[in-house]
Amino acid sequence: MDQALTRQKIKELRALVAESDRIAVVLQDDPDPDAMSSAIALRALLGRNKQTTPIFAFTPVTRPENLTMAHLLEIEVAPANTEELRSYDKIAMVDVEPGYFGDKVPRSDIVIDHHPGYPLGVSPFEDVRVGYGATATIMTEYLVTAEERISERLATALMYGIRSDTLGLSRRVTENDIEAFVHLYPLANYHLLRQIDRPELPIQFARTLSRAMKRLELRDGLIVIYLGEVERDDLIVQIADFCLQFEGVQWVVVAGRLGPNLVVAVRNHGMGRANAGELVRRLFGDIGNAGGHRNMAKAIVPMQSWNQREHVTRAAQIERRLRELFTKGIIGEADPTNGRSISTNSRGPG
Ligand SMILES: [Mn+2]
């Protein structure tokens, strides 16, 4: 950690903010743990509370783990509105940059982020550390350097933020992220972390799951399951993670119908060239939202668009067709000469 730089930044930040300023912290849509934890860390660093420094986002938190986190750690994210934001003395952005919002956010005074690809020199205070795995790491460095007390709640939030942005310290993680994580470790509350990690499954889901497990078939290292109608997105994701644990499994595709959409979660063990994110973009980019990383990806396709392209609607047919698509897709991925890469403007998870 570069303490001299961080110390300088803290000085700049504190000089910019007047005691009487009302500050709005604006987060990316559907805020994630890194964003939420960074927001409450900024508040702590500036010695503020939720009245003087509220947190906003244009769309609410939706992922169940993130909702659980917000609930257990008492992080309130209010709906943002351009007009209302104008009334604040300062606008801060953490884990996101002005370019993300376009005209929706009237001004930006403070930007702390780790995402690449945005122009600098837009806001009076900027600290963008593109190499970092999480904004929560930057915020932890601020708090440590400023010798601020890190409460149990804040430590738990920041640790969860770092962990979720780096997939448990396995993706895009730097020494700095690990150092911050280790610092937070003794301060965090493990009981709360466990509660955030393992959201309860609805009891009626047991039946859906048992039907799916009965059909489970491993072919070419690939498991494909279509769950039919599910009530929550994370049920699809949890089953995908679960199936990846079976012996001999290299790829898992779990899909379900959530409201009007077909949601497809993809996992792999990351061997060879195969890239889950590229694969879902290639398979579903034309009819829905698809993206992700090497080892995990997701597609959300309106059922109507799926029907128009695939002409299959019965559960067994959907499962069969998904297997066909992915079997072909994975074999295609393994052949480097066939590796088309399609660009996308989706940020993907994280
Ligand atoms: Mn982040």
mmCIF file of C-alpha atoms and ligand atoms in Angstrom:
data_model
loop_
_atom_site.group_PDB
_atom_site.id
_atom_site.type_symbol
_atom_site.label_atom_id
_atom_site.label_comp_id
_atom_site.label_asym_id
_atom_site.label_seq_id
_atom_site.Cartn_x
_atom_site.Cartn_y
_atom_site.Cartn_z
ATOM 1 C CA MET A 1 0.000 0.000 0.000
ATOM 2 C CA ASP A 2 1.307 3.418 -0.955
ATOM 3 C CA GLN A 3 0.747 5.288 2.285
ATOM 4 C CA ALA A 4 2.226 8.580 1.099
ATOM 5 C CA LEU A 5 -0.195 8.755 -1.827
ATOM 6 C CA THR A 6 -3.115 7.740 0.344
ATOM 7 C CA ARG A 7 -2.218 10.293 2.999
ATOM 8 C CA GLN A 8 -2.063 12.995 0.310
ATOM 9 C CA LYS A 9 -5.441 11.904 -1.053
ATOM 10 C CA ILE A 10 -7.086 12.001 2.369
ATOM 11 C CA LYS A 11 -5.802 15.536 2.831
ATOM 12 C CA GLU A 12 -7.216 16.585 -0.555
ATOM 13 C CA LEU A 13 -10.515 14.898 0.150
ATOM 14 C CA ARG A 14 -10.976 16.472 3.548
ATOM 15 C CA ALA A 15 -9.980 19.889 2.222
ATOM 16 C CA LEU A 16 -12.637 19.652 -0.470
ATOM 17 C CA VAL A 17 -15.500 18.932 1.889
ATOM 18 C CA ALA A 18 -16.833 21.633 4.190
ATOM 19 C CA GLU A 19 -18.350 20.618 7.480
ATOM 20 C CA SER A 20 -21.768 21.964 6.535
ATOM 21 C CA ASP A 21 -21.814 20.274 3.107
ATOM 22 C CA ARG A 22 -24.569 17.827 2.399
ATOM 23 C CA ILE A 23 -23.053 15.035 0.354
ATOM 24 C CA ALA A 24 -24.901 12.545 -1.823
ATOM 25 C CA VAL A 25 -23.085 9.284 -2.500
ATOM 26 C CA VAL A 26 -24.263 7.825 -5.802
ATOM 27 C CA LEU A 27 -23.716 4.170 -6.652
ATOM 28 C CA GLN A 28 -24.003 2.107 -9.824
ATOM 29 C CA ASP A 29 -27.403 0.601 -10.646
ATOM 30 C CA ASP A 30 -28.334 -2.431 -8.567
ATOM 31 C CA PRO A 31 -25.518 -1.694 -6.097
ATOM 32 C CA ASP A 32 -23.141 -4.505 -5.231
ATOM 33 C CA PRO A 33 -21.254 -5.189 -1.986
ATOM 34 C CA ASP A 34 -18.132 -3.346 -3.119
ATOM 35 C CA ALA A 35 -20.152 -0.213 -3.872
ATOM 36 C CA MET A 36 -22.240 -0.325 -0.698
ATOM 37 C CA SER A 37 -19.307 -0.998 1.610
ATOM 38 C CA SER A 38 -17.244 1.742 -0.058
ATOM 39 C CA ALA A 39 -20.099 4.193 0.467
ATOM 40 C CA ILE A 40 -20.340 3.598 4.211
ATOM 41 C CA ALA A 41 -16.534 3.695 4.424
ATOM 42 C CA LEU A 42 -16.499 7.122 2.775
ATOM 43 C CA ARG A 43 -19.059 8.246 5.288
ATOM 44 C CA ALA A 44 -16.905 6.988 8.173
ATOM 45 C CA LEU A 45 -13.787 8.586 6.708
ATOM 46 C CA LEU A 46 -15.506 11.966 6.538
ATOM 47 C CA GLY A 47 -17.014 11.504 9.998
ATOM 48 C CA ARG A 48 -20.550 11.695 8.705
ATOM 49 C CA ASN A 49 -23.846 9.922 9.125
ATOM 50 C CA LYS A 50 -26.750 8.869 6.945
ATOM 51 C CA GLN A 51 -28.576 12.171 7.370
ATOM 52 C CA THR A 52 -25.717 14.362 6.128
ATOM 53 C CA THR A 53 -24.394 11.811 3.629
ATOM 54 C CA PRO A 54 -27.131 9.583 2.232
ATOM 55 C CA ILE A 55 -26.491 6.869 -0.341
ATOM 56 C CA PHE A 56 -28.386 6.749 -3.648
ATOM 57 C CA ALA A 57 -28.757 4.528 -6.686
ATOM 58 C CA PHE A 58 -30.996 4.806 -9.750
ATOM 59 C CA THR A 59 -32.132 1.196 -9.462
ATOM 60 C CA PRO A 60 -32.424 -0.756 -6.211
ATOM 61 C CA VAL A 61 -30.366 -3.653 -4.931
ATOM 62 C CA THR A 62 -31.784 -6.889 -6.339
ATOM 63 C CA ARG A 63 -29.413 -9.784 -5.702
ATOM 64 C CA PRO A 64 -30.594 -11.677 -2.624
ATOM 65 C CA GLU A 65 -27.125 -11.822 -1.006
ATOM 66 C CA ASN A 66 -26.730 -8.107 -1.530
ATOM 67 C CA LEU A 67 -30.158 -7.421 -0.080
ATOM 68 C CA THR A 68 -29.264 -9.582 2.908
ATOM 69 C CA MET A 69 -26.007 -7.681 3.289
ATOM 70 C CA ALA A 70 -27.768 -4.317 3.143
ATOM 71 C CA HIS A 71 -30.347 -5.521 5.622
ATOM 72 C CA LEU A 72 -27.978 -7.131 8.149
ATOM 73 C CA LEU A 73 -25.462 -4.298 8.011
ATOM 74 C CA GLU A 74 -28.156 -1.623 7.935
ATOM 75 C CA ILE A 75 -27.039 0.045 4.729
ATOM 76 C CA GLU A 76 -29.809 2.158 3.263
ATOM 77 C CA VAL A 77 -29.745 2.926 -0.441
ATOM 78 C CA ALA A 78 -32.366 5.484 -1.456
ATOM 79 C CA PRO A 79 -33.747 5.815 -5.012
ATOM 80 C CA ALA A 80 -31.766 8.484 -6.894
ATOM 81 C CA ASN A 81 -33.403 11.268 -8.779
ATOM 82 C CA THR A 82 -31.588 13.868 -10.850
ATOM 83 C CA GLU A 83 -33.558 16.814 -9.512
ATOM 84 C CA GLU A 84 -33.014 15.850 -5.909
ATOM 85 C CA LEU A 85 -29.288 15.302 -6.478
ATOM 86 C CA ARG A 86 -29.000 18.918 -7.639
ATOM 87 C CA SER A 87 -29.865 20.058 -4.118
ATOM 88 C CA TYR A 88 -26.735 18.509 -2.605
ATOM 89 C CA ASP A 89 -23.562 20.528 -2.030
ATOM 90 C CA LYS A 90 -21.337 17.676 -3.151
ATOM 91 C CA ILE A 91 -21.846 14.511 -5.115
ATOM 92 C CA ALA A 92 -19.568 11.558 -4.489
ATOM 93 C CA MET A 93 -19.282 8.382 -6.548
ATOM 94 C CA VAL A 94 -17.671 5.225 -5.264
ATOM 95 C CA ASP A 95 -17.013 2.124 -7.363
ATOM 96 C CA VAL A 96 -18.393 4.010 -10.363
ATOM 97 C CA GLU A 97 -17.515 7.075 -12.455
ATOM 98 C CA PRO A 98 -19.426 10.023 -13.971
ATOM 99 C CA GLY A 99 -19.357 8.519 -17.475
ATOM 100 C CA TYR A 100 -21.524 5.655 -16.281
ATOM 101 C CA PHE A 101 -24.440 7.969 -15.509
ATOM 102 C CA GLY A 102 -24.366 10.347 -18.468
ATOM 103 C CA ASP A 103 -26.663 13.317 -17.768
ATOM 104 C CA LYS A 104 -28.486 11.629 -14.927
ATOM 105 C CA VAL A 105 -26.056 12.930 -12.318
ATOM 106 C CA PRO A 106 -25.674 16.715 -12.543
ATOM 107 C CA ARG A 107 -22.143 16.953 -11.109
ATOM 108 C CA SER A 108 -19.372 14.902 -9.599
ATOM 109 C CA ASP A 109 -17.069 16.181 -6.894
ATOM 110 C CA ILE A 110 -15.559 13.003 -5.512
ATOM 111 C CA VAL A 111 -14.776 9.867 -7.496
ATOM 112 C CA ILE A 112 -13.154 6.794 -5.973
ATOM 113 C CA ASP A 113 -13.121 3.749 -8.210
ATOM 114 C CA HIS A 114 -11.196 0.851 -9.689
ATOM 115 C CA HIS A 115 -12.927 0.372 -13.054
ATOM 116 C CA PRO A 116 -10.880 1.031 -16.192
ATOM 117 C CA GLY A 117 -12.005 2.898 -19.267
ATOM 118 C CA TYR A 118 -13.256 6.226 -17.966
ATOM 119 C CA PRO A 119 -11.637 9.599 -18.683
ATOM 120 C CA LEU A 120 -9.834 11.275 -15.791
ATOM 121 C CA GLY A 121 -9.759 14.948 -14.908
ATOM 122 C CA VAL A 122 -13.539 15.221 -14.757
ATOM 123 C CA SER A 123 -13.993 15.754 -11.029
ATOM 124 C CA PRO A 124 -12.197 17.877 -8.415
ATOM 125 C CA PHE A 125 -11.290 14.794 -6.406
ATOM 126 C CA GLU A 126 -10.401 11.581 -8.187
ATOM 127 C CA ASP A 127 -8.722 8.436 -6.997
ATOM 128 C CA VAL A 128 -9.028 5.713 -9.583
ATOM 129 C CA ARG A 129 -6.807 2.688 -9.029
ATOM 130 C CA VAL A 130 -7.441 0.484 -11.987
ATOM 131 C CA GLY A 131 -5.186 -2.333 -10.820
ATOM 132 C CA TYR A 132 -7.136 -2.873 -7.618
ATOM 133 C CA GLY A 133 -9.549 -5.756 -7.190
ATOM 134 C CA ALA A 134 -12.061 -3.676 -5.258
ATOM 135 C CA THR A 135 -12.897 -0.106 -4.335
ATOM 136 C CA ALA A 136 -13.351 -1.443 -0.789
ATOM 137 C CA THR A 137 -9.574 -2.004 -0.757
ATOM 138 C CA ILE A 138 -8.944 1.664 -1.542
ATOM 139 C CA MET A 139 -11.400 2.640 1.183
ATOM 140 C CA THR A 140 -9.747 0.296 3.686
ATOM 141 C CA GLU A 141 -6.383 1.897 2.909
ATOM 142 C CA TYR A 142 -7.909 5.321 3.518
ATOM 143 C CA LEU A 143 -9.343 4.276 6.872
ATOM 144 C CA VAL A 144 -6.128 2.559 7.982
ATOM 145 C CA THR A 145 -3.933 5.463 6.896
ATOM 146 C CA ALA A 146 -6.243 7.992 8.546
ATOM 147 C CA GLU A 147 -6.203 5.798 11.679
ATOM 148 C CA GLU A 148 -9.981 5.800 11.754
ATOM 149 C CA ARG A 149 -11.654 3.202 13.921
ATOM 150 C CA ILE A 150 -13.171 0.504 11.725
ATOM 151 C CA SER A 151 -16.345 -0.773 13.368
ATOM 152 C CA GLU A 152 -17.356 -4.411 13.196
ATOM 153 C CA ARG A 153 -20.143 -3.506 10.797
ATOM 154 C CA LEU A 154 -17.835 -1.546 8.508
ATOM 155 C CA ALA A 155 -15.130 -4.234 8.570
ATOM 156 C CA THR A 156 -17.683 -6.912 7.717
ATOM 157 C CA ALA A 157 -19.025 -4.847 4.839
ATOM 158 C CA LEU A 158 -15.583 -4.026 3.395
ATOM 159 C CA MET A 159 -14.374 -7.593 3.727
ATOM 160 C CA TYR A 160 -17.471 -8.836 1.957
ATOM 161 C CA GLY A 161 -16.988 -6.140 -0.702
ATOM 162 C CA ILE A 162 -13.406 -7.191 -1.404
ATOM 163 C CA ARG A 163 -14.303 -10.837 -1.333
ATOM 164 C CA SER A 164 -17.219 -10.556 -3.718
ATOM 165 C CA ASP A 165 -15.437 -8.313 -6.251
ATOM 166 C CA THR A 166 -12.445 -10.665 -6.332
ATOM 167 C CA LEU A 167 -14.512 -13.881 -6.156
ATOM 168 C CA GLY A 168 -13.005 -14.817 -2.830
ATOM 169 C CA LEU A 169 -9.571 -13.389 -3.627
ATOM 170 C CA SER A 170 -9.267 -15.461 -6.795
ATOM 171 C CA ARG A 171 -9.903 -12.945 -9.569
ATOM 172 C CA ARG A 172 -7.983 -9.734 -10.348
ATOM 173 C CA VAL A 173 -6.653 -9.691 -6.825
ATOM 174 C CA THR A 174 -3.586 -7.630 -5.902
ATOM 175 C CA GLU A 175 -1.269 -7.576 -2.885
ATOM 176 C CA ASN A 176 -3.189 -4.509 -1.789
ATOM 177 C CA ASP A 177 -6.494 -6.350 -1.771
ATOM 178 C CA ILE A 178 -5.019 -9.176 0.266
ATOM 179 C CA GLU A 179 -3.384 -6.744 2.674
ATOM 180 C CA ALA A 180 -6.688 -4.926 3.200
ATOM 181 C CA PHE A 181 -8.523 -8.230 3.608
ATOM 182 C CA VAL A 182 -6.053 -9.427 6.230
ATOM 183 C CA HIS A 183 -6.387 -6.145 8.078
ATOM 184 C CA LEU A 184 -10.191 -6.439 8.166
ATOM 185 C CA TYR A 185 -10.229 -10.130 9.051
ATOM 186 C CA PRO A 186 -9.942 -9.817 12.847
ATOM 187 C CA LEU A 187 -12.418 -6.926 12.899
ATOM 188 C CA ALA A 188 -15.278 -8.561 10.994
ATOM 189 C CA ASN A 189 -18.256 -10.521 12.267
ATOM 190 C CA TYR A 190 -18.233 -14.080 10.926
ATOM 191 C CA HIS A 191 -21.718 -14.897 12.006
ATOM 192 C CA LEU A 192 -23.024 -12.058 9.810
ATOM 193 C CA LEU A 193 -20.805 -13.070 6.899
ATOM 194 C CA ARG A 194 -22.186 -16.588 7.018
ATOM 195 C CA GLN A 195 -25.737 -15.299 7.042
ATOM 196 C CA ILE A 196 -25.020 -13.148 3.979
ATOM 197 C CA ASP A 197 -23.315 -16.026 2.164
ATOM 198 C CA ARG A 198 -26.010 -18.611 2.511
ATOM 199 C CA PRO A 199 -29.429 -17.141 1.853
ATOM 200 C CA GLU A 200 -32.220 -19.480 2.868
ATOM 201 C CA LEU A 201 -33.795 -21.585 0.167
ATOM 202 C CA PRO A 202 -37.589 -21.573 -0.055
ATOM 203 C CA ILE A 203 -38.921 -24.963 1.073
ATOM 204 C CA GLN A 204 -40.968 -25.518 -2.097
ATOM 205 C CA PHE A 205 -37.723 -25.243 -4.054
ATOM 206 C CA ALA A 206 -36.769 -28.657 -2.590
ATOM 207 C CA ARG A 207 -39.213 -30.286 -5.009
ATOM 208 C CA THR A 208 -37.901 -28.436 -8.060
ATOM 209 C CA LEU A 209 -34.408 -29.381 -7.013
ATOM 210 C CA SER A 210 -35.191 -33.042 -6.443
ATOM 211 C CA ARG A 211 -36.749 -33.316 -9.925
ATOM 212 C CA ALA A 212 -33.689 -31.704 -11.451
ATOM 213 C CA MET A 213 -31.274 -33.931 -9.534
ATOM 214 C CA LYS A 214 -33.134 -37.032 -10.699
ATOM 215 C CA ARG A 215 -32.558 -36.038 -14.327
ATOM 216 C CA LEU A 216 -28.973 -34.943 -13.785
ATOM 217 C CA GLU A 217 -26.764 -36.208 -16.534
ATOM 218 C CA LEU A 218 -23.074 -35.630 -17.087
ATOM 219 C CA ARG A 219 -22.029 -35.823 -20.704
ATOM 220 C CA ASP A 220 -18.787 -34.466 -22.210
ATOM 221 C CA GLY A 221 -17.999 -32.998 -18.765
ATOM 222 C CA LEU A 222 -21.120 -30.879 -19.098
ATOM 223 C CA ILE A 223 -24.201 -30.701 -16.885
ATOM 224 C CA VAL A 224 -27.240 -28.889 -18.280
ATOM 225 C CA ILE A 225 -30.319 -28.383 -16.148
ATOM 226 C CA TYR A 226 -33.474 -26.466 -16.894
ATOM 227 C CA LEU A 227 -35.303 -25.893 -13.609
ATOM 228 C CA GLY A 228 -38.513 -24.549 -15.117
ATOM 229 C CA GLU A 229 -40.129 -21.711 -13.244
ATOM 230 C CA VAL A 230 -38.145 -20.385 -10.288
ATOM 231 C CA GLU A 231 -39.034 -17.598 -7.905
ATOM 232 C CA ARG A 232 -35.575 -16.138 -7.376
ATOM 233 C CA ASP A 233 -32.549 -15.607 -9.528
ATOM 234 C CA ASP A 234 -30.095 -16.830 -6.888
ATOM 235 C CA LEU A 235 -31.686 -20.293 -6.855
ATOM 236 C CA ILE A 236 -30.350 -20.794 -10.386
ATOM 237 C CA VAL A 237 -26.927 -19.555 -9.382
ATOM 238 C CA GLN A 238 -26.780 -21.645 -6.208
ATOM 239 C CA ILE A 239 -27.615 -24.824 -8.117
ATOM 240 C CA ALA A 240 -25.004 -24.014 -10.752
ATOM 241 C CA ASP A 241 -22.341 -23.647 -8.058
ATOM 242 C CA PHE A 242 -23.516 -26.827 -6.382
ATOM 243 C CA CYS A 243 -23.357 -28.897 -9.577
ATOM 244 C CA LEU A 244 -19.809 -27.782 -10.291
ATOM 245 C CA GLN A 245 -18.719 -29.834 -7.277
ATOM 246 C CA PHE A 246 -19.569 -33.199 -8.822
ATOM 247 C CA GLU A 247 -16.735 -35.385 -9.940
ATOM 248 C CA GLY A 248 -15.801 -35.075 -13.611
ATOM 249 C CA VAL A 249 -17.775 -31.888 -14.172
ATOM 250 C CA GLN A 250 -16.083 -29.197 -16.223
ATOM 251 C CA TRP A 251 -19.026 -27.067 -17.258
ATOM 252 C CA VAL A 252 -22.387 -26.406 -15.676
ATOM 253 C CA VAL A 253 -25.330 -24.688 -17.293
ATOM 254 C CA VAL A 254 -28.363 -24.103 -15.101
ATOM 255 C CA ALA A 255 -31.351 -22.255 -16.487
ATOM 256 C CA GLY A 256 -34.727 -21.288 -15.171
ATOM 257 C CA ARG A 257 -37.695 -19.166 -16.050
ATOM 258 C CA LEU A 258 -37.888 -16.081 -13.897
ATOM 259 C CA GLY A 259 -40.949 -13.997 -14.729
ATOM 260 C CA PRO A 260 -40.868 -13.269 -18.468
ATOM 261 C CA ASN A 261 -37.203 -14.234 -18.846
ATOM 262 C CA LEU A 262 -35.057 -17.265 -19.361
ATOM 263 C CA VAL A 263 -32.084 -16.922 -17.019
ATOM 264 C CA VAL A 264 -29.005 -19.011 -17.754
ATOM 265 C CA ALA A 265 -26.114 -19.323 -15.300
ATOM 266 C CA VAL A 266 -22.850 -20.843 -16.519
ATOM 267 C CA ARG A 267 -19.908 -22.084 -14.475
ATOM 268 C CA ASN A 268 -16.700 -23.843 -15.394
ATOM 269 C CA HIS A 269 -13.464 -24.918 -13.792
ATOM 270 C CA GLY A 270 -11.513 -22.661 -16.074
ATOM 271 C CA MET A 271 -9.282 -25.169 -17.742
ATOM 272 C CA GLY A 272 -8.120 -24.644 -21.294
ATOM 273 C CA ARG A 273 -9.137 -21.716 -23.424
ATOM 274 C CA ALA A 274 -12.832 -21.784 -22.756
ATOM 275 C CA ASN A 275 -14.342 -18.526 -21.609
ATOM 276 C CA ALA A 276 -17.847 -18.621 -20.146
ATOM 277 C CA GLY A 277 -18.493 -14.902 -20.669
ATOM 278 C CA GLU A 278 -17.563 -14.967 -24.345
ATOM 279 C CA LEU A 279 -19.549 -18.121 -24.857
ATOM 280 C CA VAL A 280 -22.831 -16.734 -23.494
ATOM 281 C CA ARG A 281 -22.381 -13.543 -25.495
ATOM 282 C CA ARG A 282 -21.957 -15.601 -28.612
ATOM 283 C CA LEU A 283 -24.930 -17.833 -27.842
ATOM 284 C CA PHE A 284 -27.373 -15.237 -26.539
ATOM 285 C CA GLY A 285 -26.031 -11.776 -27.328
ATOM 286 C CA ASP A 286 -28.441 -11.441 -30.256
ATOM 287 C CA ILE A 287 -31.587 -12.118 -28.230
ATOM 288 C CA GLY A 288 -30.797 -10.945 -24.704
ATOM 289 C CA ASN A 289 -28.290 -9.661 -22.185
ATOM 290 C CA ALA A 290 -25.292 -11.895 -21.798
ATOM 291 C CA GLY A 291 -21.902 -11.500 -20.240
ATOM 292 C CA GLY A 292 -19.509 -12.471 -17.515
ATOM 293 C CA HIS A 293 -16.044 -13.707 -16.855
ATOM 294 C CA ARG A 294 -13.922 -16.682 -17.748
ATOM 295 C CA ASN A 295 -15.398 -18.953 -15.103
ATOM 296 C CA MET A 296 -18.849 -17.554 -14.554
ATOM 297 C CA ALA A 297 -21.378 -15.986 -16.812
ATOM 298 C CA LYS A 298 -25.016 -15.263 -17.129
ATOM 299 C CA ALA A 299 -27.568 -14.644 -19.837
ATOM 300 C CA ILE A 300 -31.003 -13.119 -19.407
ATOM 301 C CA VAL A 301 -33.178 -13.672 -22.439
ATOM 302 C CA PRO A 302 -36.823 -12.681 -22.791
ATOM 303 C CA MET A 303 -38.716 -15.954 -23.155
ATOM 304 C CA GLN A 304 -40.445 -14.470 -26.190
ATOM 305 C CA SER A 305 -37.145 -13.846 -27.987
ATOM 306 C CA TRP A 306 -35.989 -17.337 -27.093
ATOM 307 C CA ASN A 307 -39.176 -18.808 -28.556
ATOM 308 C CA GLN A 308 -38.861 -16.754 -31.719
ATOM 309 C CA ARG A 309 -35.323 -17.958 -32.333
ATOM 310 C CA GLU A 310 -35.497 -21.508 -31.002
ATOM 311 C CA HIS A 311 -39.153 -22.502 -31.398
ATOM 312 C CA VAL A 312 -39.025 -24.726 -28.325
ATOM 313 C CA THR A 313 -41.162 -24.079 -25.293
ATOM 314 C CA ARG A 314 -41.564 -27.324 -23.358
ATOM 315 C CA ALA A 315 -39.191 -27.794 -20.426
ATOM 316 C CA ALA A 316 -37.596 -30.974 -21.742
ATOM 317 C CA GLN A 317 -37.084 -29.371 -25.157
ATOM 318 C CA ILE A 318 -35.529 -26.280 -23.671
ATOM 319 C CA GLU A 319 -33.096 -28.411 -21.679
ATOM 320 C CA ARG A 320 -32.202 -30.446 -24.748
ATOM 321 C CA ARG A 321 -31.702 -27.364 -26.890
ATOM 322 C CA LEU A 322 -29.510 -25.719 -24.252
ATOM 323 C CA ARG A 323 -27.359 -28.841 -24.165
ATOM 324 C CA GLU A 324 -26.980 -28.727 -27.937
ATOM 325 C CA LEU A 325 -26.041 -25.062 -27.922
ATOM 326 C CA PHE A 326 -23.508 -25.383 -25.143
ATOM 327 C CA THR A 327 -21.972 -28.634 -26.364
ATOM 328 C CA LYS A 328 -21.347 -27.035 -29.746
ATOM 329 C CA GLY A 329 -20.269 -23.771 -28.141
ATOM 330 C CA ILE A 330 -17.738 -25.340 -25.802
ATOM 331 C CA ILE A 331 -16.185 -27.438 -28.518
ATOM 332 C CA GLY A 332 -16.002 -24.276 -30.625
ATOM 333 C CA GLU A 333 -14.349 -22.438 -27.751
ATOM 334 C CA ALA A 334 -11.703 -25.117 -27.484
ATOM 335 C CA ASP A 335 -10.639 -24.411 -31.061
ATOM 336 C CA PRO A 336 -8.605 -21.196 -31.074
ATOM 337 C CA THR A 337 -9.156 -20.626 -34.796
ATOM 338 C CA ASN A 338 -12.844 -20.397 -34.101
ATOM 339 C CA GLY A 339 -12.501 -17.962 -31.227
ATOM 340 C CA ARG A 340 -14.470 -14.984 -32.401
ATOM 341 C CA SER A 341 -14.586 -12.325 -29.785
ATOM 342 C CA ILE A 342 -17.589 -10.101 -29.673
ATOM 343 C CA SER A 343 -17.334 -6.790 -27.928
ATOM 344 C CA THR A 344 -20.008 -5.714 -25.549
ATOM 345 C CA ASN A 345 -20.791 -2.656 -23.542
ATOM 346 C CA SER A 346 -22.127 -4.593 -20.602
ATOM 347 C CA ARG A 347 -20.108 -4.246 -17.446
ATOM 348 C CA GLY A 348 -20.857 -7.785 -16.381
ATOM 349 C CA PRO A 349 -20.860 -8.809 -12.740
ATOM 350 C CA GLY A 350 -18.395 -7.072 -10.448
HETATM 351 MN MN MN B 1 -15.994 -2.843 -7.544
#
